[in-house]
PDB file of C-alpha atoms in Angstrom:
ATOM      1  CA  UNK A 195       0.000   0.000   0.000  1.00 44.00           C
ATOM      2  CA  UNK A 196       1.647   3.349  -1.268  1.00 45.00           C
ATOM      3  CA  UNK A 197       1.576   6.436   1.450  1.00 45.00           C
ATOM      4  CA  UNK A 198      -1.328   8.016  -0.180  1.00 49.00           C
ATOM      5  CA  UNK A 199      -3.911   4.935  -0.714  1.00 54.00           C
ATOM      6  CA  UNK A 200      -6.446   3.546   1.617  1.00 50.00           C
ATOM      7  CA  UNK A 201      -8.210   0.433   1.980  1.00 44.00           C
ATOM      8  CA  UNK A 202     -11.568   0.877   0.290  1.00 46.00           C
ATOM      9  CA  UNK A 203     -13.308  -2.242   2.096  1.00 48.00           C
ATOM     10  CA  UNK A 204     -15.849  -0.972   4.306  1.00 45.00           C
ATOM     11  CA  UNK A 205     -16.379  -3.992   6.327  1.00 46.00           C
ATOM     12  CA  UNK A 206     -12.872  -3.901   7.517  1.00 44.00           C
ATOM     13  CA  UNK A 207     -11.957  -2.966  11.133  1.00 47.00           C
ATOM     14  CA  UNK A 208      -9.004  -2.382  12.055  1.00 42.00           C
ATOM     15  CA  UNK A 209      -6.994  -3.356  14.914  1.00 55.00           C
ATOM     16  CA  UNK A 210      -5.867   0.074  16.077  1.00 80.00           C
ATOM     17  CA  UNK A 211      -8.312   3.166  17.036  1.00 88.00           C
ATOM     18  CA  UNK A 212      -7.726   6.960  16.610  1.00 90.00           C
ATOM     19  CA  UNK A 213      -9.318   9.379  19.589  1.00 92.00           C
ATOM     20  CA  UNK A 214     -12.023  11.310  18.697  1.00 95.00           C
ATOM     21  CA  UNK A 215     -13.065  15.101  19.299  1.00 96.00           C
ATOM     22  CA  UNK A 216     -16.816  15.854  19.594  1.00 96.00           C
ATOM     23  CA  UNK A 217     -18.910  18.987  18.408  1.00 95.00           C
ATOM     24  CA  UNK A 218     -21.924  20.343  20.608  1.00 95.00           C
ATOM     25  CA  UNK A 219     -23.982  23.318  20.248  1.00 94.00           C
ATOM     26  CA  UNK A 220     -24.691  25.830  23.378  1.00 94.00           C
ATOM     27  CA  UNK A 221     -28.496  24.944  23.534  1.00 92.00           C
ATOM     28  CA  UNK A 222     -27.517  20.817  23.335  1.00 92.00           C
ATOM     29  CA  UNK A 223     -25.186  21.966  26.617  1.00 94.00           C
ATOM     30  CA  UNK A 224     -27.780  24.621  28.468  1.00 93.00           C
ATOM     31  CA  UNK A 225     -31.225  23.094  27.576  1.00 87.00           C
ATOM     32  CA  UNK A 226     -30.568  19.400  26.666  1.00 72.00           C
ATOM     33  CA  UNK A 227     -29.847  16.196  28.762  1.00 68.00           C
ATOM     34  CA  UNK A 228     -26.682  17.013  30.813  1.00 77.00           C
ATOM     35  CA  UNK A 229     -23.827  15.510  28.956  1.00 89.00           C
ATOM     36  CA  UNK A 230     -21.653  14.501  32.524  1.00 89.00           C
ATOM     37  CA  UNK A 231     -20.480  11.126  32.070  1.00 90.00           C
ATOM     38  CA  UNK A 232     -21.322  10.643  28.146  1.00 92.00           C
ATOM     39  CA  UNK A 233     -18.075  10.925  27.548  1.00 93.00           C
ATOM     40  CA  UNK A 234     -14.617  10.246  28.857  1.00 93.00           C
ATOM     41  CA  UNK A 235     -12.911  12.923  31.119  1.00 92.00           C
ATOM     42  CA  UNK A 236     -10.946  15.050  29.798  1.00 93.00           C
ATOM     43  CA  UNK A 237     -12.551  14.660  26.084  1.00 95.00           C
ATOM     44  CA  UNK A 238     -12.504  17.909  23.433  1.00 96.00           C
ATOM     45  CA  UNK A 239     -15.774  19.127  22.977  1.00 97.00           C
ATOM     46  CA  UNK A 240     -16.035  22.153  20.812  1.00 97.00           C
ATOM     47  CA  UNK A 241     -18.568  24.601  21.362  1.00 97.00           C
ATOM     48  CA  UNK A 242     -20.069  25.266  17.923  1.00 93.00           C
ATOM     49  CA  UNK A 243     -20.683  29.726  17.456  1.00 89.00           C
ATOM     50  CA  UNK A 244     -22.899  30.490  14.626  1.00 79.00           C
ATOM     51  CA  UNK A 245     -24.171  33.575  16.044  1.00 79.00           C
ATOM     52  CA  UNK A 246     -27.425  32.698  17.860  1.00 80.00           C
ATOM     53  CA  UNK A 247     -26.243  32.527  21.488  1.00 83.00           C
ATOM     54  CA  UNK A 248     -25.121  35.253  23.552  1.00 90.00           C
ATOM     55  CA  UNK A 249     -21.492  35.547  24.430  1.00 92.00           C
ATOM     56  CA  UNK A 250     -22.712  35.267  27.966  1.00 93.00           C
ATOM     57  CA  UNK A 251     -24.722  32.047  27.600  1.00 94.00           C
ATOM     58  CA  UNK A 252     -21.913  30.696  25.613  1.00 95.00           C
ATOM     59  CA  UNK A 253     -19.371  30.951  28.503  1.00 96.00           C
ATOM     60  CA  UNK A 254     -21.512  29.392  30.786  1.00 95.00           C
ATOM     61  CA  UNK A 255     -22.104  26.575  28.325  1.00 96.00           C
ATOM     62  CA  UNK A 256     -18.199  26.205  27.942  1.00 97.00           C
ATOM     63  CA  UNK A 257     -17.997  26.471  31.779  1.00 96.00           C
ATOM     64  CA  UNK A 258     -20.800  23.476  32.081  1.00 96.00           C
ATOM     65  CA  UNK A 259     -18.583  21.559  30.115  1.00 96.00           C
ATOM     66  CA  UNK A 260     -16.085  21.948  31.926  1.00 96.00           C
ATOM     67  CA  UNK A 261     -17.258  21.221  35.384  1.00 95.00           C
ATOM     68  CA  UNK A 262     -18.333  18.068  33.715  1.00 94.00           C
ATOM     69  CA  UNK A 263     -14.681  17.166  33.497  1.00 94.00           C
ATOM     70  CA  UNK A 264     -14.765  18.029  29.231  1.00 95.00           C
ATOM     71  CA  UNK A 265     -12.338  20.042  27.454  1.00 96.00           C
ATOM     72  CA  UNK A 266     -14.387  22.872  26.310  1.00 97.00           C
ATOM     73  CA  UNK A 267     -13.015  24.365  23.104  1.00 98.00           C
ATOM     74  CA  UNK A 268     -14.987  27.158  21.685  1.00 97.00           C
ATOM     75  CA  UNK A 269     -15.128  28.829  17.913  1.00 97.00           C
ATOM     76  CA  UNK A 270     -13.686  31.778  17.555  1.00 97.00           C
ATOM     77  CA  UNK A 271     -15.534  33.154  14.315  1.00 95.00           C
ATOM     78  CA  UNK A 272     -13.523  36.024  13.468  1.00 95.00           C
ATOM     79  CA  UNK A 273     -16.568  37.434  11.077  1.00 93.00           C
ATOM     80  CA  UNK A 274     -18.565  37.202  13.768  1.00 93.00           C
ATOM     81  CA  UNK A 275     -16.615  39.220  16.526  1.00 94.00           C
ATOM     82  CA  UNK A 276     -16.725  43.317  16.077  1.00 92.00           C
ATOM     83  CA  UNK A 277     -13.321  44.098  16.892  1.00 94.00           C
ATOM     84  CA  UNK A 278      -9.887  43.988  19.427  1.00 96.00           C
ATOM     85  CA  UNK A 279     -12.500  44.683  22.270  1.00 96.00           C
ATOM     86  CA  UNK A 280     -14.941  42.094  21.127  1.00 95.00           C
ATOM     87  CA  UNK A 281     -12.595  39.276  21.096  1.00 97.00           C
ATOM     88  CA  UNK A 282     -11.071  40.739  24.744  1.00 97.00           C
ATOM     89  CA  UNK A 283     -14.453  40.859  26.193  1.00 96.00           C
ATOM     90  CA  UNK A 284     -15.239  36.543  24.637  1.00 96.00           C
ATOM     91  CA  UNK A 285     -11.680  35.640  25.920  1.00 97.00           C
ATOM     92  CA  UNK A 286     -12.300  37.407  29.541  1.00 97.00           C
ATOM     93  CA  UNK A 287     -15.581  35.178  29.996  1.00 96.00           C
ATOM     94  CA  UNK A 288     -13.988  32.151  28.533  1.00 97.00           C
ATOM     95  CA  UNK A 289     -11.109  31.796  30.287  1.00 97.00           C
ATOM     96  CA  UNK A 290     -11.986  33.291  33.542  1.00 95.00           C
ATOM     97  CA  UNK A 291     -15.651  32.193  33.562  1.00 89.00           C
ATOM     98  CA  UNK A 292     -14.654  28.600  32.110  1.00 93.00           C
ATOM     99  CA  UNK A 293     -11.388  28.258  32.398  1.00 95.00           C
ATOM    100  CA  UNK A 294     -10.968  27.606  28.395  1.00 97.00           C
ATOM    101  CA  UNK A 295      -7.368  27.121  27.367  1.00 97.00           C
ATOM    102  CA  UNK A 296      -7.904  25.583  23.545  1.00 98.00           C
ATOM    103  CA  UNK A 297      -9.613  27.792  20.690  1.00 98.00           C
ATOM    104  CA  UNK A 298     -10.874  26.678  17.049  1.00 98.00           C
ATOM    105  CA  UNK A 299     -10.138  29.760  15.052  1.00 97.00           C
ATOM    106  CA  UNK A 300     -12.249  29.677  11.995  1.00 95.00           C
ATOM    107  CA  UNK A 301     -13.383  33.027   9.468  1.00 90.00           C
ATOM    108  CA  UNK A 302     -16.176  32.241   9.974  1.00 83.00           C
ATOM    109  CA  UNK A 303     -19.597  31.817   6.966  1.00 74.00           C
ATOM    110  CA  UNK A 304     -20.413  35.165   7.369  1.00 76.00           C
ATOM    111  CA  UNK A 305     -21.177  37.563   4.142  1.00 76.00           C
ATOM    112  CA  UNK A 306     -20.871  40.900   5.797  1.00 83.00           C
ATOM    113  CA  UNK A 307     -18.280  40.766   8.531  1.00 82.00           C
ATOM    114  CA  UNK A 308     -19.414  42.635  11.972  1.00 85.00           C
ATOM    115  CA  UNK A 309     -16.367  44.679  11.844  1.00 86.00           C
ATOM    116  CA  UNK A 310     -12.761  44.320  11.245  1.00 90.00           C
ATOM    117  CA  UNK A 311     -11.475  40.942  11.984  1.00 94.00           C
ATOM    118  CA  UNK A 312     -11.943  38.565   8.230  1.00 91.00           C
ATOM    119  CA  UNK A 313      -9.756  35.533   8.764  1.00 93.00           C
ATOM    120  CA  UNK A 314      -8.835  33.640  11.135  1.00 95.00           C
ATOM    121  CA  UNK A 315      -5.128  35.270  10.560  1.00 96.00           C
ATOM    122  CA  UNK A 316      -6.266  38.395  11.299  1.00 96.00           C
ATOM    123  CA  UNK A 317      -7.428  37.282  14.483  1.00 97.00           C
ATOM    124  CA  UNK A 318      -3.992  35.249  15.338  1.00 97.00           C
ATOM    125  CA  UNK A 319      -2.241  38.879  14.562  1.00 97.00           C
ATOM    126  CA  UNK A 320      -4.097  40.403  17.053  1.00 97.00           C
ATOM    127  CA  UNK A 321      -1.833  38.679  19.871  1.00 96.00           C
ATOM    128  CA  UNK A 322      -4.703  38.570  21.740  1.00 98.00           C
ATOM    129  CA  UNK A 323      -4.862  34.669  22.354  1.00 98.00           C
ATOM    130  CA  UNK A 324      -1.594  34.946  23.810  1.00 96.00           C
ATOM    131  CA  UNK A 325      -2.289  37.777  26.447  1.00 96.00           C
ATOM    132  CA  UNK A 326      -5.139  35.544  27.516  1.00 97.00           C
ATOM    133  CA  UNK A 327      -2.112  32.600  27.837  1.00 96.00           C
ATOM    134  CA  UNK A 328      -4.187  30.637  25.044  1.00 97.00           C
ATOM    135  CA  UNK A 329      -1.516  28.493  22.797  1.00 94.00           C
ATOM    136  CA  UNK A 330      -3.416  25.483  22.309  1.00 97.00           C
ATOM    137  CA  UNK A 331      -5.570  26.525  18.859  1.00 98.00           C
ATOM    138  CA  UNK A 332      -7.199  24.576  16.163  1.00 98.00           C
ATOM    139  CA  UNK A 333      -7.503  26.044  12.650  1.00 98.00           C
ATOM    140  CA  UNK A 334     -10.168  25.452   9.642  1.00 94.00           C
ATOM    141  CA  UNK A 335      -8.831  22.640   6.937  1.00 94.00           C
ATOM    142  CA  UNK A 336     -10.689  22.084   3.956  1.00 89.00           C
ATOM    143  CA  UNK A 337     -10.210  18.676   2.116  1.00 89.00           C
ATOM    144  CA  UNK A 338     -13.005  19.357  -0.186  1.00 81.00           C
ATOM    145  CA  UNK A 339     -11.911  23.271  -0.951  1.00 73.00           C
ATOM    146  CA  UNK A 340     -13.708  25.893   0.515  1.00 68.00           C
ATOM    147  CA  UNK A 341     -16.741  28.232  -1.186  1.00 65.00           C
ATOM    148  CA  UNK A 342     -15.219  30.878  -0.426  1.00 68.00           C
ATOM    149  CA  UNK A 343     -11.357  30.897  -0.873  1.00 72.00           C
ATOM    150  CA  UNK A 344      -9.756  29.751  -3.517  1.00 73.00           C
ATOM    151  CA  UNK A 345      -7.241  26.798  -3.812  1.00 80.00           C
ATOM    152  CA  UNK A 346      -4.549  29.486  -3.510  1.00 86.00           C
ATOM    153  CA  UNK A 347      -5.635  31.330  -1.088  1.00 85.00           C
ATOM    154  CA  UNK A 348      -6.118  28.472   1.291  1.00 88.00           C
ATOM    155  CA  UNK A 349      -2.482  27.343   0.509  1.00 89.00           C
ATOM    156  CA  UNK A 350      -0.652  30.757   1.081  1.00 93.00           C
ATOM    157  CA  UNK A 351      -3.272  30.834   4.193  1.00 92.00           C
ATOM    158  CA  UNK A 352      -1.908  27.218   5.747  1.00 95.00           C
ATOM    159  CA  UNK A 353       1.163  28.240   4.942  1.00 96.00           C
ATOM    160  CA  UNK A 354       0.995  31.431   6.796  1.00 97.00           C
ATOM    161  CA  UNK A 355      -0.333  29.354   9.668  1.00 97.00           C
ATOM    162  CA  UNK A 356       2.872  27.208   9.827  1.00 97.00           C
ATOM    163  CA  UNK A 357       4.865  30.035   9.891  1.00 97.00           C
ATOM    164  CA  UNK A 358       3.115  31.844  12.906  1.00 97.00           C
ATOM    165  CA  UNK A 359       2.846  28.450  14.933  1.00 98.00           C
ATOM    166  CA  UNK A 360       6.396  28.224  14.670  1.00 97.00           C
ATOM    167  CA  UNK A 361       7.634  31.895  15.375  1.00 97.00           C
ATOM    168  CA  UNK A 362       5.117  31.996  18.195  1.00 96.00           C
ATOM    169  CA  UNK A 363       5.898  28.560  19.988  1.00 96.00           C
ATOM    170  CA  UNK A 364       2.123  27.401  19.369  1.00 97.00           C
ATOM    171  CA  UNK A 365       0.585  24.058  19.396  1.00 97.00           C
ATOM    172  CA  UNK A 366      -1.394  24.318  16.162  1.00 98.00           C
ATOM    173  CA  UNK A 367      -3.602  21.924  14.941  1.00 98.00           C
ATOM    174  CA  UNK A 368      -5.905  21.160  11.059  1.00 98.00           C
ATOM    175  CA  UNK A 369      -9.588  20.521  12.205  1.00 97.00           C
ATOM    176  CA  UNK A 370     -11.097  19.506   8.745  1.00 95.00           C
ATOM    177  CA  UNK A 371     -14.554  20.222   7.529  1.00 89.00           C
ATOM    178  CA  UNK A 372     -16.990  16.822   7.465  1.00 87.00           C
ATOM    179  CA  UNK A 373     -16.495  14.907   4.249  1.00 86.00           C
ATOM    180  CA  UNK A 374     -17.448  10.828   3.349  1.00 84.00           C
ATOM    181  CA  UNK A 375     -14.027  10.046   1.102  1.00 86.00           C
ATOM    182  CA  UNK A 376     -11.059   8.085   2.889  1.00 88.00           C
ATOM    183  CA  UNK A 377      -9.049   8.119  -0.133  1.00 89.00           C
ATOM    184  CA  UNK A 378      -9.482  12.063  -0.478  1.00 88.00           C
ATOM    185  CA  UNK A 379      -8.452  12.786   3.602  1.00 92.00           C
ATOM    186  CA  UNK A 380      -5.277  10.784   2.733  1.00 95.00           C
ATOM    187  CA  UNK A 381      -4.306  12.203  -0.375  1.00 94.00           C
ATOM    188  CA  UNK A 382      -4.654  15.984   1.162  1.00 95.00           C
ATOM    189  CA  UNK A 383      -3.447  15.316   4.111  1.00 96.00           C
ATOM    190  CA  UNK A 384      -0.160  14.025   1.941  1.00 95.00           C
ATOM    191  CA  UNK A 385      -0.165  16.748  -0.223  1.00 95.00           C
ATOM    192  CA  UNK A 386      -0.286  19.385   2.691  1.00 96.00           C
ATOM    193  CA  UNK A 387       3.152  17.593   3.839  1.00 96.00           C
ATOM    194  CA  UNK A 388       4.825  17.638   0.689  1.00 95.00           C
ATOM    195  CA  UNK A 389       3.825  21.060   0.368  1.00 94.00           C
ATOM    196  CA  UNK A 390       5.144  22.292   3.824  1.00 96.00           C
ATOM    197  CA  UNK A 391       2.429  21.502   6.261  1.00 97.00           C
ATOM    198  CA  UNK A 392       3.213  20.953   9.953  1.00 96.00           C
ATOM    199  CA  UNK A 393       0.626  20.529  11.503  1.00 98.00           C
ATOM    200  CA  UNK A 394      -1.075  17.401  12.836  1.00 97.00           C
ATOM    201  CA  UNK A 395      -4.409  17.270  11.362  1.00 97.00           C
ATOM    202  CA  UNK A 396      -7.714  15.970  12.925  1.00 97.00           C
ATOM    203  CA  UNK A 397      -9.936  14.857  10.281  1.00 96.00           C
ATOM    204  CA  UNK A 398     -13.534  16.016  10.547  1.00 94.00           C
ATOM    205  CA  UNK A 399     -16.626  12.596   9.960  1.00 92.00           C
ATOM    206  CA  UNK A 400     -20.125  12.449  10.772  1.00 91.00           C
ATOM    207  CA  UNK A 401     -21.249   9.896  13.417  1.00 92.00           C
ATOM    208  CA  UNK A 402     -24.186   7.936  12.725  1.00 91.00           C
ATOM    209  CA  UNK A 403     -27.287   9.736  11.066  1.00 87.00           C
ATOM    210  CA  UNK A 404     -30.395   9.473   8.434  1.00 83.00           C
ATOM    211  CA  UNK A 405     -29.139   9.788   4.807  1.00 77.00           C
ATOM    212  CA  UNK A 406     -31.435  12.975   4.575  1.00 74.00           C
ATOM    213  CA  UNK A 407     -29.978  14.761   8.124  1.00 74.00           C
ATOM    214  CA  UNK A 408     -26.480  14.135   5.993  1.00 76.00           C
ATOM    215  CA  UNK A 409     -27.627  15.647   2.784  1.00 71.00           C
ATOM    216  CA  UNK A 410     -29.308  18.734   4.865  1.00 72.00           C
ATOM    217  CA  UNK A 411     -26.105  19.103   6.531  1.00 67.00           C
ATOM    218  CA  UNK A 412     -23.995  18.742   3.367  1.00 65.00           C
ATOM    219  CA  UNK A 413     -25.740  21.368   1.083  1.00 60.00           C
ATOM    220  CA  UNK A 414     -25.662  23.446   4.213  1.00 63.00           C
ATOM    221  CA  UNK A 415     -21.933  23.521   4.288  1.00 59.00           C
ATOM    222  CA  UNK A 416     -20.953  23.263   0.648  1.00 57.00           C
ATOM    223  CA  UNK A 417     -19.568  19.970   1.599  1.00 62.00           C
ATOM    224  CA  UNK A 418     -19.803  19.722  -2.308  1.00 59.00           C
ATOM    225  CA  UNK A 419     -18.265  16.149  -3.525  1.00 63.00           C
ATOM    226  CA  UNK A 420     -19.651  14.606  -0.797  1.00 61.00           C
ATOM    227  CA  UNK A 421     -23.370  16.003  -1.129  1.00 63.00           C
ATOM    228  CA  UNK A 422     -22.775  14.194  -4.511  1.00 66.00           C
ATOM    229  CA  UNK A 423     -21.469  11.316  -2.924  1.00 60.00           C
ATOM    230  CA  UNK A 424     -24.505  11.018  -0.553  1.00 59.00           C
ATOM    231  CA  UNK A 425     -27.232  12.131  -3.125  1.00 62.00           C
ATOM    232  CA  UNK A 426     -25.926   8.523  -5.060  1.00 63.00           C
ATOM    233  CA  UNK A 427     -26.499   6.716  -2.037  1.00 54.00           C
ATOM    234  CA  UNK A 428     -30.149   8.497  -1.141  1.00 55.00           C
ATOM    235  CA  UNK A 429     -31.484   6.647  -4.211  1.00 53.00           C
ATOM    236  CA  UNK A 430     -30.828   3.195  -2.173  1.00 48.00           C
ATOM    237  CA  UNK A 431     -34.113   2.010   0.009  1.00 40.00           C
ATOM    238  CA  UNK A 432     -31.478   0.230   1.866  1.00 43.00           C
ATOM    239  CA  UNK A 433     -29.535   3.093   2.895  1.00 48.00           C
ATOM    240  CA  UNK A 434     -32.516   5.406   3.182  1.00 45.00           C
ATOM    241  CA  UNK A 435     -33.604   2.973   5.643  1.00 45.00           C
ATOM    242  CA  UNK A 436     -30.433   2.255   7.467  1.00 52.00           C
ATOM    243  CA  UNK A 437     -28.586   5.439   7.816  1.00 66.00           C
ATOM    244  CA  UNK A 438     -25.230   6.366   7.341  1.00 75.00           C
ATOM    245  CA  UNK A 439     -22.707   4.319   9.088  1.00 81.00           C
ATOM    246  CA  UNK A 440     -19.271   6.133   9.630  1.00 87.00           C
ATOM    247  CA  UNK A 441     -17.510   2.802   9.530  1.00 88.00           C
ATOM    248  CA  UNK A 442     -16.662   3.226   5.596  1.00 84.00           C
ATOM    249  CA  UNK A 443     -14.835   6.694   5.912  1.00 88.00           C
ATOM    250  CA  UNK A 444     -12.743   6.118   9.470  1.00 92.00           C
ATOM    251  CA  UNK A 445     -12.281   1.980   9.301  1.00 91.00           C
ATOM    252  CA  UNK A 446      -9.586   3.145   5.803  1.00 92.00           C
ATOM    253  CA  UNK A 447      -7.991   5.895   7.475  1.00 94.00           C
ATOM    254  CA  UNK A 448      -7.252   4.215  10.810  1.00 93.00           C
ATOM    255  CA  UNK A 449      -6.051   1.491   8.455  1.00 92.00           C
ATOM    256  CA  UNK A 450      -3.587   3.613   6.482  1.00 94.00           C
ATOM    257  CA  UNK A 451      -2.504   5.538   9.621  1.00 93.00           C
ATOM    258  CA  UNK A 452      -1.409   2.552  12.029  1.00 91.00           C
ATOM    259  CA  UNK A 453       0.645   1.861   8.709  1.00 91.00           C
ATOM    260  CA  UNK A 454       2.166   5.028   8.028  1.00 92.00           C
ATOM    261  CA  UNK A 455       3.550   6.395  11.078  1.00 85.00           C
ATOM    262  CA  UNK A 456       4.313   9.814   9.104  1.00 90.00           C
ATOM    263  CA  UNK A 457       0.698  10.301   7.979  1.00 93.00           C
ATOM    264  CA  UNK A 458      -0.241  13.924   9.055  1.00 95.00           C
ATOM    265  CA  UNK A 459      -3.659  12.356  10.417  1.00 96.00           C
ATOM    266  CA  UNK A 460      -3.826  12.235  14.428  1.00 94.00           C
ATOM    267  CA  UNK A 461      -7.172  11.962  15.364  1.00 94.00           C
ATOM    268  CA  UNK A 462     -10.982  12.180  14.181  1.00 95.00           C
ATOM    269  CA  UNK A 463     -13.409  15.180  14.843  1.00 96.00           C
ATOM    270  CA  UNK A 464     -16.767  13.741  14.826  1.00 96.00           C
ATOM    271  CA  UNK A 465     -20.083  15.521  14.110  1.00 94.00           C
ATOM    272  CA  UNK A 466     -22.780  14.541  15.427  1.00 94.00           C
ATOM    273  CA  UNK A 467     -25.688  14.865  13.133  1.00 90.00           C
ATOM    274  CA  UNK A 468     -27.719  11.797  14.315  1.00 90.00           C
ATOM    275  CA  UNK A 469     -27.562  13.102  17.828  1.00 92.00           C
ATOM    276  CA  UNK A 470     -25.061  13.539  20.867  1.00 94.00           C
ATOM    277  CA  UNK A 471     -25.510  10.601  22.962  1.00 93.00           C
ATOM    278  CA  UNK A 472     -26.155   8.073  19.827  1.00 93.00           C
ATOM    279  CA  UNK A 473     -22.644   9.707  18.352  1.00 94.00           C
ATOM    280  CA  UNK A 474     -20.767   8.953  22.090  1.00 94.00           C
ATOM    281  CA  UNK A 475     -22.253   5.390  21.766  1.00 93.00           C
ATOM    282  CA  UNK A 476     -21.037   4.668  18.822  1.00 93.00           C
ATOM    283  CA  UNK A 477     -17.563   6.100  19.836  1.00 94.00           C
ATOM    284  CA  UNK A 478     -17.560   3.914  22.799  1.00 92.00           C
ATOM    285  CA  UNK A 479     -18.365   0.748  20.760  1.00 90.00           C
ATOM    286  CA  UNK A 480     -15.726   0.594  18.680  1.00 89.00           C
ATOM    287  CA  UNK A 481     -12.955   1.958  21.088  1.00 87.00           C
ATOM    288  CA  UNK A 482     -12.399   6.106  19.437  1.00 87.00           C
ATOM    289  CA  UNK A 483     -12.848   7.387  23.222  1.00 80.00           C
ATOM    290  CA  UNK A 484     -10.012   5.799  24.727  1.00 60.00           C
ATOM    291  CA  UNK A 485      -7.407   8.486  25.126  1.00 48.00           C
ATOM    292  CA  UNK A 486      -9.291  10.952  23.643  1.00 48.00           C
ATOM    293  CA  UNK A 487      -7.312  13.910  26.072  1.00 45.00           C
ATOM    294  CA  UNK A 488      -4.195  14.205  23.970  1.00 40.00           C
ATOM    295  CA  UNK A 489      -4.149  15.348  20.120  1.00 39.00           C
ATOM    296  CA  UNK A 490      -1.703  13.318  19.064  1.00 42.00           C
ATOM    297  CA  UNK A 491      -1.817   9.908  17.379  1.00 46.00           C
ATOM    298  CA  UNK A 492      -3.260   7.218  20.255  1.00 46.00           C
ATOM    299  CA  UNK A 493      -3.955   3.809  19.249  1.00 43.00           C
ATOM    300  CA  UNK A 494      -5.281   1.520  21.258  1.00 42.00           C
ATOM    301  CA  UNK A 495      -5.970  -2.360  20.386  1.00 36.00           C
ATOM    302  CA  UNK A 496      -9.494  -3.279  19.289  1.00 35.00           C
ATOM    303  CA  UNK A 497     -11.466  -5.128  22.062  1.00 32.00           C
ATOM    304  CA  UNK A 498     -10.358  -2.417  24.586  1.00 31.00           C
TER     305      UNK A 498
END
């Protein structure tokens, strides 16, 4: 097996897990269930912004996850935050209310940005994170390209990214948009390395969900090979009636990383479409929670 190919047999399982990140929105943390003990202490949880909570209620939804013995790590949409004293007044809360030491820094899908902040660079320039003592940050990847940037763009951006990571003694990381194509995660994730790329990525998947929750989701977020990808399944009965099963897309990549030990690929960033606690149980069945505190590659034998 060459560095860049994957097994494409989706009934294989591997004997060797990757940890696993989780998403959650604010309301799924203030109004749902409470999520203490659904997953493993200690496990990333990212705190999802798209604008409709209150930077107060936010912080208090990153400090609930915390007290529940998570990793809170909450989006920093830089097209959503006004300016220098925006960002200030989120950070204050965050870190003082919540204790939040680990960021995802993303632009942001916003058309009309609320001030001057653009790109996630510009807020990274700001120095901000760092008066705040916040060095632990997670950047946007894009296996699929992006709607919005071109392929250029988002190399010189990554690029950039290295660069400041390194001058600035951070520990930088790729979180990857959701996408259903083992072969393509492998493939970019080589092609950032040849190209320069330093930094560990965690590949974004969806857990377990409905064929039509996926396609929603995908058109939503211009996920745009793999809303073609899933629109070819939608027209089985079968798999209208089953759901999507993550097993096709992470089962190859686990394979190709516990066989490449300079694969780029350290861990899996779930989303959970089909629903927080049926998302953590299918993480716990196959073995993705054990050492989910660390970032780095952790493998684990299957059966434990």
């Amino acid at each position: 097996m060459s560095s860049s190919q994957v097994s494409q047999d989706p009934a294989f399982r591997p004997p060797f897990r990757i940890a696993a990140s989780i998403e959650a929105t604010p309301k799924q943390v203030l109004e749902g269930d409470r999520l203490a003990g659904l997953f493993p202490a200690g496990t990333r949880v990212y705190l999802t912004d798209v604008g409709t909570a209150p930077i107060p209620e936010f912080a208090r939804a990153a400090k609930i996850l915390a007290q529940d013995g998570y990793k809170p790590v909450p989006h920093l949409p830089a097209r959503r935050i006004a300016d220098e004293a925006d960002l200030r007044e989120r950070l204050r809360l965050l870190t003082g209310e919540a204790g939040v030491t680990d960021v995802l820094v993303v632009a942001g899908s916003v058309d009309v940005p609320a001030g001057s902040l653009r790109s996630s660079m510009d807020v990274l320039r700001t120095g901000i994170l760092s008066e705040f003592d916040i060095t632990t940050i997670g950047v946007a990847g894009h296996p699929e390209g992006s709607p919005d940037m071109s392929s250029q763009t988002i190399a010189e951006a990554l690029a950039e990214k290295n660069a400041f990571a390194a001058e600035h003694g951070l520990d930088m990381r790729i979180v990857t948009q959701f996408g259903f194509d083992p072969q393509r995660y492998v493939s970019w994730a080589h092609d950032l390395a040849a190209a320069g790329n330093r930094l560990p990525i965690h590949v974004g998947v969806s857990g377990p969900a409905k064929i039509t929750t996926l396609l929603k989701y995908a058109a939503l977020c211009g996920v745009g090979p793999s809303l073609a990808f899933l629109k070819k399944r939608a027209t089985s009965v079968m798999a209208l009636a089953s759901g999507f099963s993550p097993e096709g897309v992470v089962a190859p990549i686990e394979t190709h990383v516990a066989s490449d030990p300079d694969c780029p690929i350290v861990q899996l960033h779930v989303f959970p479409f089909g629903g927080l606690r049926k998302t953590a149980e299918w993480l716990a069945e196959r073995g993705s929670w054990f050492g989910a505190n660390g970032g780095r590659k952790t493998f684990v034998a299957e059966g434990k």
